[in-house]
Structure formats: C-alpha cells, structure tokens
Tab-separated table of N, CA and C in Angstrom:
chain	number	residue	atom	x	y	z
C	81	UNK	N	13.337	-61.647	-31.228
C	81	UNK	CA	13.189	-61.848	-29.828
C	81	UNK	C	13.313	-60.477	-29.108
C	82	UNK	N	14.318	-59.695	-29.502
C	82	UNK	CA	14.614	-58.407	-28.878
C	82	UNK	C	13.405	-57.452	-29.145
C	83	UNK	N	12.853	-57.502	-30.319
C	83	UNK	CA	11.712	-56.590	-30.620
C	83	UNK	C	10.501	-56.982	-29.751
C	84	UNK	N	10.395	-58.256	-29.472
C	84	UNK	CA	9.235	-58.690	-28.669
C	84	UNK	C	9.367	-58.218	-27.208
C	85	UNK	N	10.568	-58.275	-26.656
C	85	UNK	CA	10.819	-57.765	-25.327
C	85	UNK	C	10.652	-56.283	-25.297
C	86	UNK	N	11.099	-55.560	-26.285
C	86	UNK	CA	10.907	-54.127	-26.308
C	86	UNK	C	9.418	-53.774	-26.400
C	87	UNK	N	8.681	-54.508	-27.270
C	87	UNK	CA	7.258	-54.253	-27.380
C	87	UNK	C	6.523	-54.517	-26.050
C	88	UNK	N	6.940	-55.590	-25.352
C	88	UNK	CA	6.286	-55.957	-24.046
C	88	UNK	C	6.622	-54.889	-23.031
C	89	UNK	N	7.836	-54.413	-22.955
C	89	UNK	CA	8.139	-53.363	-21.983
C	89	UNK	C	7.368	-52.063	-22.300
C	90	UNK	N	7.329	-51.732	-23.615
C	90	UNK	CA	6.537	-50.520	-23.990
C	90	UNK	C	5.112	-50.616	-23.665
C	91	UNK	N	4.554	-51.809	-23.920
C	91	UNK	CA	3.134	-52.030	-23.615
C	91	UNK	C	2.891	-51.896	-22.087
C	92	UNK	N	3.760	-52.482	-21.283
C	92	UNK	CA	3.618	-52.410	-19.841
C	92	UNK	C	3.737	-50.940	-19.355
C	93	UNK	N	4.621	-50.193	-19.894
C	93	UNK	CA	4.751	-48.783	-19.492
C	93	UNK	C	3.492	-48.038	-19.850
C	94	UNK	N	2.910	-48.275	-21.040
C	94	UNK	CA	1.672	-47.656	-21.468
C	94	UNK	C	0.507	-48.026	-20.563
C	95	UNK	N	0.392	-49.286	-20.186
C	95	UNK	CA	-0.671	-49.719	-19.307
C	95	UNK	C	-0.532	-49.118	-17.940
C	96	UNK	N	0.691	-49.031	-17.414
C	96	UNK	CA	0.869	-48.422	-16.075
C	96	UNK	C	0.579	-46.907	-16.109
C	97	UNK	N	0.956	-46.256	-17.254
C	97	UNK	CA	0.611	-44.752	-17.350
C	97	UNK	C	-0.861	-44.553	-17.413
C	98	UNK	N	-1.617	-45.352	-18.124
C	98	UNK	CA	-3.066	-45.172	-18.299
C	98	UNK	C	-3.686	-45.491	-16.882
C	99	UNK	N	-3.292	-46.549	-16.251
C	99	UNK	CA	-3.814	-46.931	-14.915
C	99	UNK	C	-3.497	-45.805	-13.917
C	100	UNK	N	-2.315	-45.259	-13.948
C	100	UNK	CA	-1.976	-44.157	-12.992
C	100	UNK	C	-2.841	-42.894	-13.229
C	101	UNK	N	-2.999	-42.570	-14.474
C	101	UNK	CA	-3.895	-41.431	-14.829
C	101	UNK	C	-5.324	-41.655	-14.350
C	102	UNK	N	-5.849	-42.879	-14.605
C	102	UNK	CA	-7.192	-43.151	-14.134
C	102	UNK	C	-7.323	-43.135	-12.640
C	103	UNK	N	-6.320	-43.590	-11.906
C	103	UNK	CA	-6.348	-43.560	-10.423
C	103	UNK	C	-6.277	-42.114	-9.884
C	104	UNK	N	-5.535	-41.299	-10.546
C	104	UNK	CA	-5.427	-39.919	-10.164
C	104	UNK	C	-6.772	-39.206	-10.342
C	105	UNK	N	-7.542	-39.603	-11.265
C	105	UNK	CA	-8.882	-39.021	-11.485
C	105	UNK	C	-9.851	-39.462	-10.366
C	106	UNK	N	-9.654	-40.552	-9.785
C	106	UNK	CA	-10.523	-41.061	-8.713
C	106	UNK	C	-10.147	-40.573	-7.333
C	107	UNK	N	-8.901	-40.212	-7.197
C	107	UNK	CA	-8.380	-39.748	-5.880
C	107	UNK	C	-9.011	-38.380	-5.563
C	108	UNK	N	-9.547	-38.232	-4.412
C	108	UNK	CA	-10.204	-36.972	-4.070
C	108	UNK	C	-9.175	-36.121	-3.308
C	109	UNK	N	-9.012	-34.852	-3.640
C	109	UNK	CA	-8.095	-34.001	-3.056
C	109	UNK	C	-8.535	-33.497	-1.657
C	110	UNK	N	-9.757	-33.688	-1.294
C	110	UNK	CA	-10.315	-33.196	-0.056
C	110	UNK	C	-11.572	-32.403	-0.337
C	111	UNK	N	-11.893	-31.483	0.559
C	111	UNK	CA	-13.071	-30.686	0.423
C	111	UNK	C	-12.853	-29.565	-0.571
C	112	UNK	N	-13.690	-29.550	-1.625
C	112	UNK	CA	-13.607	-28.493	-2.625
C	112	UNK	C	-14.429	-27.308	-2.213
C	113	UNK	N	-14.193	-26.113	-2.793
C	113	UNK	CA	-14.952	-24.932	-2.457
C	113	UNK	C	-16.450	-25.139	-2.582
C	114	UNK	N	-16.869	-25.837	-3.558
C	114	UNK	CA	-18.361	-26.030	-3.766
C	114	UNK	C	-18.987	-27.122	-2.878
C	115	UNK	N	-18.101	-27.833	-2.110
C	115	UNK	CA	-18.584	-28.941	-1.282
C	115	UNK	C	-18.782	-28.531	0.185
C	116	UNK	N	-18.597	-27.280	0.467
C	116	UNK	CA	-18.594	-26.882	1.894
C	116	UNK	C	-19.012	-25.391	2.038
C	117	UNK	N	-18.950	-24.920	3.267
C	117	UNK	CA	-19.260	-23.523	3.466
C	117	UNK	C	-18.008	-22.807	4.031
C	118	UNK	N	-17.876	-21.576	3.756
C	118	UNK	CA	-16.699	-20.807	4.194
C	118	UNK	C	-16.945	-20.100	5.468
C	119	UNK	N	-15.964	-20.208	6.393
C	119	UNK	CA	-15.937	-19.398	7.638
C	119	UNK	C	-14.540	-18.845	7.768
C	120	UNK	N	-14.350	-17.924	8.631
C	120	UNK	CA	-13.008	-17.409	8.852
C	120	UNK	C	-12.684	-17.141	10.287
C	121	UNK	N	-11.445	-17.024	10.611
C	121	UNK	CA	-10.977	-16.705	11.921
C	121	UNK	C	-9.840	-15.680	11.808
C	122	UNK	N	-9.589	-14.862	12.836
C	122	UNK	CA	-8.566	-13.894	12.896
C	122	UNK	C	-7.457	-14.374	13.825
C	123	UNK	N	-6.224	-14.502	13.319
C	123	UNK	CA	-5.068	-14.877	14.086
C	123	UNK	C	-4.090	-13.805	14.260
C	124	UNK	N	-3.423	-13.785	15.431
C	124	UNK	CA	-2.295	-12.875	15.642
C	124	UNK	C	-1.144	-13.234	14.787
C	125	UNK	N	-0.968	-14.580	14.607
C	125	UNK	CA	0.100	-15.212	13.915
C	125	UNK	C	-0.376	-16.310	12.962
C	126	UNK	N	-0.279	-16.190	11.685
C	126	UNK	CA	-0.724	-17.206	10.747
C	126	UNK	C	0.423	-17.866	9.996
C	127	UNK	N	1.613	-17.720	10.586
C	127	UNK	CA	2.846	-18.278	9.971
C	127	UNK	C	2.702	-19.748	9.965
C	128	UNK	N	3.081	-20.422	8.880
C	128	UNK	CA	3.007	-21.831	8.702
C	128	UNK	C	1.683	-22.384	8.274
C	129	UNK	N	0.706	-21.504	8.117
C	129	UNK	CA	-0.542	-21.936	7.517
C	129	UNK	C	-0.593	-21.671	6.032
C	130	UNK	N	-0.841	-22.580	5.228
C	130	UNK	CA	-0.836	-22.438	3.796
C	130	UNK	C	-2.094	-22.829	3.149
C	131	UNK	N	-2.366	-22.349	1.948
C	131	UNK	CA	-3.580	-22.802	1.247
C	131	UNK	C	-3.546	-24.352	1.034
C	132	UNK	N	-4.688	-24.911	1.279
C	132	UNK	CA	-4.974	-26.313	1.224
C	132	UNK	C	-4.422	-27.071	2.415
C	133	UNK	N	-3.929	-26.354	3.444
C	133	UNK	CA	-3.554	-27.045	4.741
C	133	UNK	C	-4.816	-27.578	5.292
C	134	UNK	N	-4.677	-28.602	6.141
C	134	UNK	CA	-5.929	-29.279	6.570
C	134	UNK	C	-6.494	-28.507	7.834
C	135	UNK	N	-7.762	-28.746	7.926
C	135	UNK	CA	-8.588	-28.274	9.102
C	135	UNK	C	-9.214	-29.546	9.640
C	136	UNK	N	-9.022	-29.782	10.896
C	136	UNK	CA	-9.522	-31.069	11.449
C	136	UNK	C	-10.106	-30.900	12.837
C	137	UNK	N	-10.929	-31.907	13.155
C	137	UNK	CA	-11.447	-31.996	14.515
C	137	UNK	C	-11.371	-33.474	14.972
C	138	UNK	N	-10.839	-33.653	16.118
C	138	UNK	CA	-10.673	-35.079	16.715
C	138	UNK	C	-9.880	-35.944	15.755
C	139	UNK	N	-8.928	-35.261	15.080
C	139	UNK	CA	-8.032	-36.063	14.179
C	139	UNK	C	-8.645	-36.411	12.803
C	140	UNK	N	-9.817	-35.913	12.554
C	140	UNK	CA	-10.509	-36.200	11.222
C	140	UNK	C	-10.536	-34.892	10.427
C	141	UNK	N	-10.139	-34.998	9.205
C	141	UNK	CA	-10.131	-33.857	8.340
C	141	UNK	C	-11.576	-33.371	7.966
C	142	UNK	N	-11.881	-32.120	8.301
C	142	UNK	CA	-13.243	-31.628	8.025
C	142	UNK	C	-13.220	-30.413	7.061
C	143	UNK	N	-12.063	-30.083	6.613
C	143	UNK	CA	-11.950	-28.926	5.714
C	143	UNK	C	-10.527	-28.560	5.294
C	144	UNK	N	-10.393	-27.412	4.707
C	144	UNK	CA	-9.023	-27.000	4.337
C	144	UNK	C	-8.988	-25.474	4.312
C	145	UNK	N	-7.810	-24.976	4.321
C	145	UNK	CA	-7.575	-23.558	4.271
C	145	UNK	C	-7.697	-23.029	2.856
C	146	UNK	N	-8.484	-22.029	2.580
C	146	UNK	CA	-8.587	-21.470	1.249
C	146	UNK	C	-7.564	-20.336	0.998
C	147	UNK	N	-7.492	-19.403	2.037
C	147	UNK	CA	-6.665	-18.280	1.866
C	147	UNK	C	-6.368	-17.632	3.172
C	148	UNK	N	-5.344	-16.764	3.155
C	148	UNK	CA	-5.023	-15.929	4.322
C	148	UNK	C	-4.676	-14.569	3.783
C	149	UNK	N	-5.063	-13.537	4.570
C	149	UNK	CA	-4.827	-12.228	4.147
C	149	UNK	C	-4.775	-11.326	5.431
C	150	UNK	N	-4.341	-10.087	5.264
C	150	UNK	CA	-4.296	-9.183	6.342
C	150	UNK	C	-5.728	-8.769	6.622
C	151	UNK	N	-6.165	-8.905	7.871
C	151	UNK	CA	-7.582	-8.501	8.215
C	151	UNK	C	-7.678	-7.067	8.488
C	152	UNK	N	-8.884	-6.507	8.245
C	152	UNK	CA	-9.155	-5.106	8.552
C	152	UNK	C	-8.963	-4.921	10.035
C	153	UNK	N	-8.295	-3.779	10.330
C	153	UNK	CA	-8.096	-3.517	11.784
C	153	UNK	C	-9.311	-3.035	12.496
C	154	UNK	N	-9.644	-3.600	13.588
C	154	UNK	CA	-10.766	-3.230	14.426
C	154	UNK	C	-10.367	-2.255	15.544
C	155	UNK	N	-11.226	-1.468	16.067
C	155	UNK	CA	-10.808	-0.531	17.142
C	155	UNK	C	-10.147	-1.220	18.392
C	156	UNK	N	-10.508	-2.427	18.712
C	156	UNK	CA	-10.001	-3.102	19.834
C	156	UNK	C	-8.724	-3.844	19.591
C	157	UNK	N	-8.331	-3.880	18.257
C	157	UNK	CA	-7.089	-4.580	17.919
C	157	UNK	C	-5.851	-3.871	18.367
C	158	UNK	N	-4.969	-4.489	19.116
C	158	UNK	CA	-3.735	-3.848	19.548
C	158	UNK	C	-2.621	-4.040	18.531
C	159	UNK	N	-2.772	-5.038	17.669
C	159	UNK	CA	-1.785	-5.338	16.628
C	159	UNK	C	-2.542	-5.901	15.393
C	160	UNK	N	-1.871	-5.840	14.221
C	160	UNK	CA	-2.527	-6.384	13.011
C	160	UNK	C	-2.839	-7.886	13.159
C	161	UNK	N	-3.828	-8.324	12.466
C	161	UNK	CA	-4.221	-9.722	12.527
C	161	UNK	C	-4.398	-10.276	11.076
C	162	UNK	N	-4.254	-11.606	11.016
C	162	UNK	CA	-4.434	-12.266	9.731
C	162	UNK	C	-5.791	-12.920	9.676
C	163	UNK	N	-6.447	-12.778	8.549
C	163	UNK	CA	-7.814	-13.409	8.403
C	163	UNK	C	-7.513	-14.731	7.618
C	164	UNK	N	-7.873	-15.839	8.228
C	164	UNK	CA	-7.683	-17.110	7.549
C	164	UNK	C	-9.047	-17.656	7.177
C	165	UNK	N	-9.266	-17.779	5.862
C	165	UNK	CA	-10.583	-18.375	5.411
C	165	UNK	C	-10.435	-19.825	5.137
C	166	UNK	N	-11.431	-20.614	5.678
C	166	UNK	CA	-11.445	-22.058	5.487
C	166	UNK	C	-12.724	-22.482	4.906
C	167	UNK	N	-12.718	-23.645	4.303
C	167	UNK	CA	-14.001	-24.259	3.823
C	167	UNK	C	-14.209	-25.532	4.666
C	168	UNK	N	-15.429	-25.650	5.140
C	168	UNK	CA	-15.765	-26.727	6.054
C	168	UNK	C	-16.797	-27.615	5.355
C	169	UNK	N	-16.627	-28.909	5.439
C	169	UNK	CA	-17.593	-29.922	4.955
C	169	UNK	C	-18.984	-29.584	5.408
C	170	UNK	N	-19.941	-29.591	4.472
C	170	UNK	CA	-21.356	-29.254	4.820
C	170	UNK	C	-21.946	-30.214	5.861
C	171	UNK	N	-21.372	-31.433	5.979
C	171	UNK	CA	-21.923	-32.373	6.960
C	171	UNK	C	-21.544	-32.054	8.355
C	172	UNK	N	-20.495	-31.139	8.502
C	172	UNK	CA	-20.047	-30.761	9.800
C	172	UNK	C	-20.683	-29.445	10.236
C	173	UNK	N	-21.284	-29.482	11.386
C	173	UNK	CA	-21.984	-28.272	11.906
C	173	UNK	C	-21.120	-27.529	12.896
C	174	UNK	N	-20.821	-26.320	12.725
C	174	UNK	CA	-20.107	-25.455	13.670
C	174	UNK	C	-21.131	-24.493	14.327
C	175	UNK	N	-20.923	-24.322	15.597
C	175	UNK	CA	-21.801	-23.408	16.358
C	175	UNK	C	-21.062	-22.160	16.743
C	176	UNK	N	-21.743	-21.139	17.224
C	176	UNK	CA	-21.169	-19.868	17.580
C	176	UNK	C	-20.079	-19.964	18.640
C	177	UNK	N	-20.071	-21.016	19.449
C	177	UNK	CA	-19.106	-21.206	20.504
C	177	UNK	C	-17.927	-22.044	20.082
C	178	UNK	N	-17.830	-22.279	18.718
C	178	UNK	CA	-16.743	-23.119	18.138
C	178	UNK	C	-15.387	-22.400	18.527
C	179	UNK	N	-14.370	-23.239	18.614
C	179	UNK	CA	-12.988	-22.812	18.924
C	179	UNK	C	-12.074	-23.305	17.881
C	180	UNK	N	-11.095	-22.488	17.445
C	180	UNK	CA	-10.051	-22.853	16.493
C	180	UNK	C	-8.696	-22.560	17.079
C	181	UNK	N	-7.783	-23.443	16.799
C	181	UNK	CA	-6.335	-23.174	17.235
C	181	UNK	C	-5.416	-23.713	16.180
C	182	UNK	N	-4.247	-23.070	16.125
C	182	UNK	CA	-3.207	-23.480	15.184
C	182	UNK	C	-2.280	-24.458	15.876
C	183	UNK	N	-2.095	-25.627	15.254
C	183	UNK	CA	-1.292	-26.725	15.852
C	183	UNK	C	-0.122	-27.068	14.871
C	184	UNK	N	0.977	-27.446	15.464
C	184	UNK	CA	2.125	-27.842	14.652
C	184	UNK	C	1.891	-29.218	14.079
C	185	UNK	N	2.159	-29.316	12.756
C	185	UNK	CA	1.971	-30.569	12.023
C	185	UNK	C	3.336	-31.284	11.974
C	186	UNK	N	4.361	-30.551	12.073
C	186	UNK	CA	5.738	-31.142	12.012
C	186	UNK	C	6.696	-30.170	12.662
C	187	UNK	N	7.974	-30.670	12.779
C	187	UNK	CA	9.034	-29.847	13.390
C	187	UNK	C	9.582	-28.813	12.344
C	188	UNK	N	9.085	-28.887	11.069
C	188	UNK	CA	9.603	-28.064	10.096
C	188	UNK	C	8.833	-26.720	9.893
C	189	UNK	N	7.845	-26.457	10.805
C	189	UNK	CA	7.176	-25.246	10.737
C	189	UNK	C	5.831	-25.227	10.076
C	190	UNK	N	5.383	-26.430	9.705
C	190	UNK	CA	4.087	-26.556	9.033
C	190	UNK	C	2.977	-26.689	10.139
C	191	UNK	N	1.827	-26.013	9.937
C	191	UNK	CA	0.796	-26.070	10.890
C	191	UNK	C	-0.524	-26.457	10.207
C	192	UNK	N	-1.471	-26.854	11.064
C	192	UNK	CA	-2.849	-27.121	10.576
C	192	UNK	C	-3.795	-26.488	11.624
C	193	UNK	N	-5.078	-26.373	11.307
C	193	UNK	CA	-6.029	-25.855	12.250
C	193	UNK	C	-6.823	-26.947	12.890
C	194	UNK	N	-6.980	-26.911	14.196
C	194	UNK	CA	-7.836	-27.814	14.978
C	194	UNK	C	-9.008	-27.065	15.386
C	195	UNK	N	-10.173	-27.582	15.089
C	195	UNK	CA	-11.481	-26.931	15.366
C	195	UNK	C	-12.302	-27.773	16.376
C	196	UNK	N	-12.759	-27.108	17.370
C	196	UNK	CA	-13.764	-27.695	18.304
C	196	UNK	C	-15.077	-27.146	17.777
C	197	UNK	N	-16.003	-27.967	17.260
C	197	UNK	CA	-17.245	-27.411	16.643
C	197	UNK	C	-18.159	-26.663	17.539
C	198	UNK	N	-18.030	-26.785	18.853
C	198	UNK	CA	-18.975	-26.194	19.726
C	198	UNK	C	-20.106	-27.018	20.033
C	199	UNK	N	-21.143	-26.478	20.729
C	199	UNK	CA	-22.267	-27.271	21.171
C	199	UNK	C	-23.631	-26.632	20.734
C	200	UNK	N	-24.642	-27.419	20.516
C	200	UNK	CA	-25.922	-26.798	20.117
C	200	UNK	C	-26.568	-25.901	21.174
C	201	UNK	N	-26.256	-26.173	22.458
C	201	UNK	CA	-26.743	-25.358	23.530
C	201	UNK	C	-25.721	-25.187	24.611
C	202	UNK	N	-25.746	-24.012	25.353
C	202	UNK	CA	-24.813	-23.679	26.405
C	202	UNK	C	-25.198	-24.333	27.659
C	203	UNK	N	-24.419	-24.120	28.715
C	203	UNK	CA	-24.668	-24.646	30.010
C	203	UNK	C	-25.990	-24.051	30.620
C	204	UNK	N	-26.305	-22.872	30.253
C	204	UNK	CA	-27.530	-22.192	30.662
C	204	UNK	C	-28.783	-22.632	29.900
C	205	UNK	N	-28.636	-23.566	28.903
C	205	UNK	CA	-29.716	-24.061	28.101
C	205	UNK	C	-30.047	-23.194	26.920
C	206	UNK	N	-29.357	-22.053	26.758
C	206	UNK	CA	-29.567	-21.174	25.590
C	206	UNK	C	-29.049	-21.803	24.326
C	207	UNK	N	-29.816	-21.815	23.234
C	207	UNK	CA	-29.426	-22.442	22.024
C	207	UNK	C	-28.347	-21.589	21.339
C	208	UNK	N	-27.325	-22.271	20.864
C	208	UNK	CA	-26.279	-21.625	20.094
C	208	UNK	C	-26.646	-21.619	18.552
C	209	UNK	N	-26.365	-20.481	17.959
C	209	UNK	CA	-26.598	-20.379	16.535
C	209	UNK	C	-25.575	-21.172	15.725
C	210	UNK	N	-25.996	-21.736	14.582
C	210	UNK	CA	-25.119	-22.441	13.720
C	210	UNK	C	-24.354	-21.435	12.858
C	211	UNK	N	-23.045	-21.694	12.671
C	211	UNK	CA	-22.324	-20.826	11.764
C	211	UNK	C	-22.658	-21.056	10.277
C	212	UNK	N	-22.736	-20.051	9.578
C	212	UNK	CA	-23.121	-20.143	8.126
C	212	UNK	C	-22.097	-19.533	7.288
C	213	UNK	N	-22.269	-19.606	5.974
C	213	UNK	CA	-21.329	-19.023	5.008
C	213	UNK	C	-20.952	-17.623	5.338
C	214	UNK	N	-19.637	-17.357	5.462
C	214	UNK	CA	-19.091	-15.988	5.752
C	214	UNK	C	-18.979	-15.706	7.167
C	215	UNK	N	-19.454	-16.513	8.112
C	215	UNK	CA	-19.381	-16.200	9.536
C	215	UNK	C	-17.957	-16.337	10.043
C	216	UNK	N	-17.727	-15.791	11.264
C	216	UNK	CA	-16.383	-15.818	11.899
C	216	UNK	C	-16.408	-16.706	13.118
C	217	UNK	N	-15.323	-17.457	13.231
C	217	UNK	CA	-15.082	-18.277	14.414
C	217	UNK	C	-14.340	-17.280	15.352
C	218	UNK	N	-15.062	-16.825	16.421
C	218	UNK	CA	-14.474	-15.719	17.218
C	218	UNK	C	-13.568	-16.277	18.367
C	219	UNK	N	-13.725	-17.470	18.752
C	219	UNK	CA	-12.906	-18.078	19.859
C	219	UNK	C	-11.608	-18.698	19.186
C	220	UNK	N	-10.565	-17.954	19.275
C	220	UNK	CA	-9.316	-18.373	18.677
C	220	UNK	C	-8.239	-18.535	19.840
C	221	UNK	N	-7.678	-19.736	19.950
C	221	UNK	CA	-6.685	-20.050	20.955
C	221	UNK	C	-5.315	-19.888	20.280
C	222	UNK	N	-4.499	-19.026	20.801
C	222	UNK	CA	-3.192	-18.835	20.201
C	222	UNK	C	-2.128	-19.176	21.203
C	223	UNK	N	-1.242	-20.100	20.827
C	223	UNK	CA	-0.130	-20.476	21.702
C	223	UNK	C	0.936	-19.390	21.707
C	224	UNK	N	1.677	-19.399	22.793
C	224	UNK	CA	2.796	-18.410	22.886
C	224	UNK	C	3.922	-18.947	22.067
C	225	UNK	N	4.438	-18.121	21.174
C	225	UNK	CA	5.572	-18.571	20.277
C	225	UNK	C	6.924	-18.334	20.927
C	226	UNK	N	7.922	-18.822	20.290
C	226	UNK	CA	9.306	-18.682	20.819
C	226	UNK	C	9.669	-17.157	20.897
C	227	UNK	N	9.294	-16.374	19.930
C	227	UNK	CA	9.602	-14.936	19.930
C	227	UNK	C	8.965	-14.188	21.099
C	228	UNK	N	7.699	-14.652	21.404
C	228	UNK	CA	6.941	-14.074	22.593
C	228	UNK	C	7.663	-14.384	23.886
C	229	UNK	N	8.229	-15.583	24.010
C	229	UNK	CA	8.870	-15.952	25.247
C	229	UNK	C	10.175	-15.143	25.413
C	230	UNK	N	10.915	-14.990	24.276
C	230	UNK	CA	12.158	-14.257	24.316
C	230	UNK	C	11.874	-12.764	24.684
C	231	UNK	N	10.762	-12.265	24.130
C	231	UNK	CA	10.421	-10.878	24.383
C	231	UNK	C	10.031	-10.699	25.887
C	232	UNK	N	9.329	-11.629	26.432
C	232	UNK	CA	8.926	-11.578	27.885
C	232	UNK	C	10.183	-11.706	28.779
C	233	UNK	N	11.056	-12.558	28.445
C	233	UNK	CA	12.264	-12.672	29.140
C	233	UNK	C	13.115	-11.379	29.130
C	234	UNK	N	13.180	-10.768	27.905
C	234	UNK	CA	13.849	-9.525	27.740
C	234	UNK	C	13.281	-8.436	28.645
C	235	UNK	N	12.001	-8.432	28.787
C	235	UNK	CA	11.317	-7.382	29.611
C	235	UNK	C	11.492	-7.735	31.098
C	236	UNK	N	11.619	-8.973	31.454
C	236	UNK	CA	11.749	-9.394	32.853
C	236	UNK	C	13.136	-9.181	33.418
C	237	UNK	N	14.108	-9.424	32.634
C	237	UNK	CA	15.532	-9.373	33.097
C	237	UNK	C	15.883	-8.044	33.681
C	238	UNK	N	15.604	-6.859	33.026
C	238	UNK	CA	15.892	-5.652	33.669
C	238	UNK	C	15.188	-5.399	34.998
C	239	UNK	N	13.998	-5.889	35.095
C	239	UNK	CA	13.308	-5.783	36.408
C	239	UNK	C	13.990	-6.567	37.509
C	240	UNK	N	14.452	-7.781	37.126
C	240	UNK	CA	15.065	-8.618	38.111
C	240	UNK	C	16.465	-8.043	38.563
C	241	UNK	N	17.143	-7.334	37.596
C	241	UNK	CA	18.453	-6.700	37.932
C	241	UNK	C	18.246	-5.622	38.930
C	242	UNK	N	17.156	-4.875	38.834
C	242	UNK	CA	16.889	-3.787	39.752
C	242	UNK	C	16.699	-4.301	41.187
C-alpha cells in the first residue's frame, strides 16, 4: 500500500513538472528583438530603467528596453545623457513627433517608458515621417527628480537670505 502511494505521488510530481515545462514554452516573454524595430531616446536620467523593462502606450505594452549606455556628447548637450534603446512591436507605428517619458512603476524605484506614438500629420497638414529602425525619438519629457528640487532650493535659499 505504501509503495502505491509513493508511486502515485511520484507520478503526480512528474506530470506537474512536464506540464509546467510545456506551459513555460508557450508563455511569451514579450516583444523579441526579431519581432520589432529598434529606436532610441536620449535621457538626462535613466536611473531605474533596466533591460526588458516595459515600453507602453495607453497602458498597453508595445515594446521593451533592450539596452542603455552613455550617449555620445553633442555640441548642444550641457550634461552627459543616456541612450536608451528600445524594440517596438512592428504593428505599432511611431511618427517623428512621438514623445517618450520615464514613469514610475512602483515606489521601489522601478520605471517604465510611456510612449505617445505621435500623429500621421501635424496641425498644419504636413505629413509626419514614420520612425524606422535606428531612428531617435527626439521629444523626451523628463520629470524633475528629488535631487533637482533639493538643488534648486539650495540655490534659492541664499538669494532669499540676502
């Protein structure tokens, strides 16, 4: 009787393990590199953005972050910037007036990117170009961080004392 119970438990564990492995094979991790096109944006602060963090629009995931690195400095840059490369689902069209912003995903310092895809034409009727592989999202909205507020207060206090 004991050997029968042990055999049944062992068989159950084996069936659950095989079923779990099969389910993991069917679960999609999101947009893969080959399933989309890459674009990038330059951020003053890329803290809290990690590889495979989500990129979304209107609350729907449309891509993921592939990498982040220090961007080449441009003549008009006052400070170093981070280049964040993302892959966007091919079914989603981004236009040259697209906007990207870094949003808090939790109170623990994790962030995601929110993208406004832009519009096919501007208010003046001029057609906007579609972004393609390797293009840059130039409209980046950056929120003021806590350190920025502290720095501004530190600069303002001496002026108020005078």
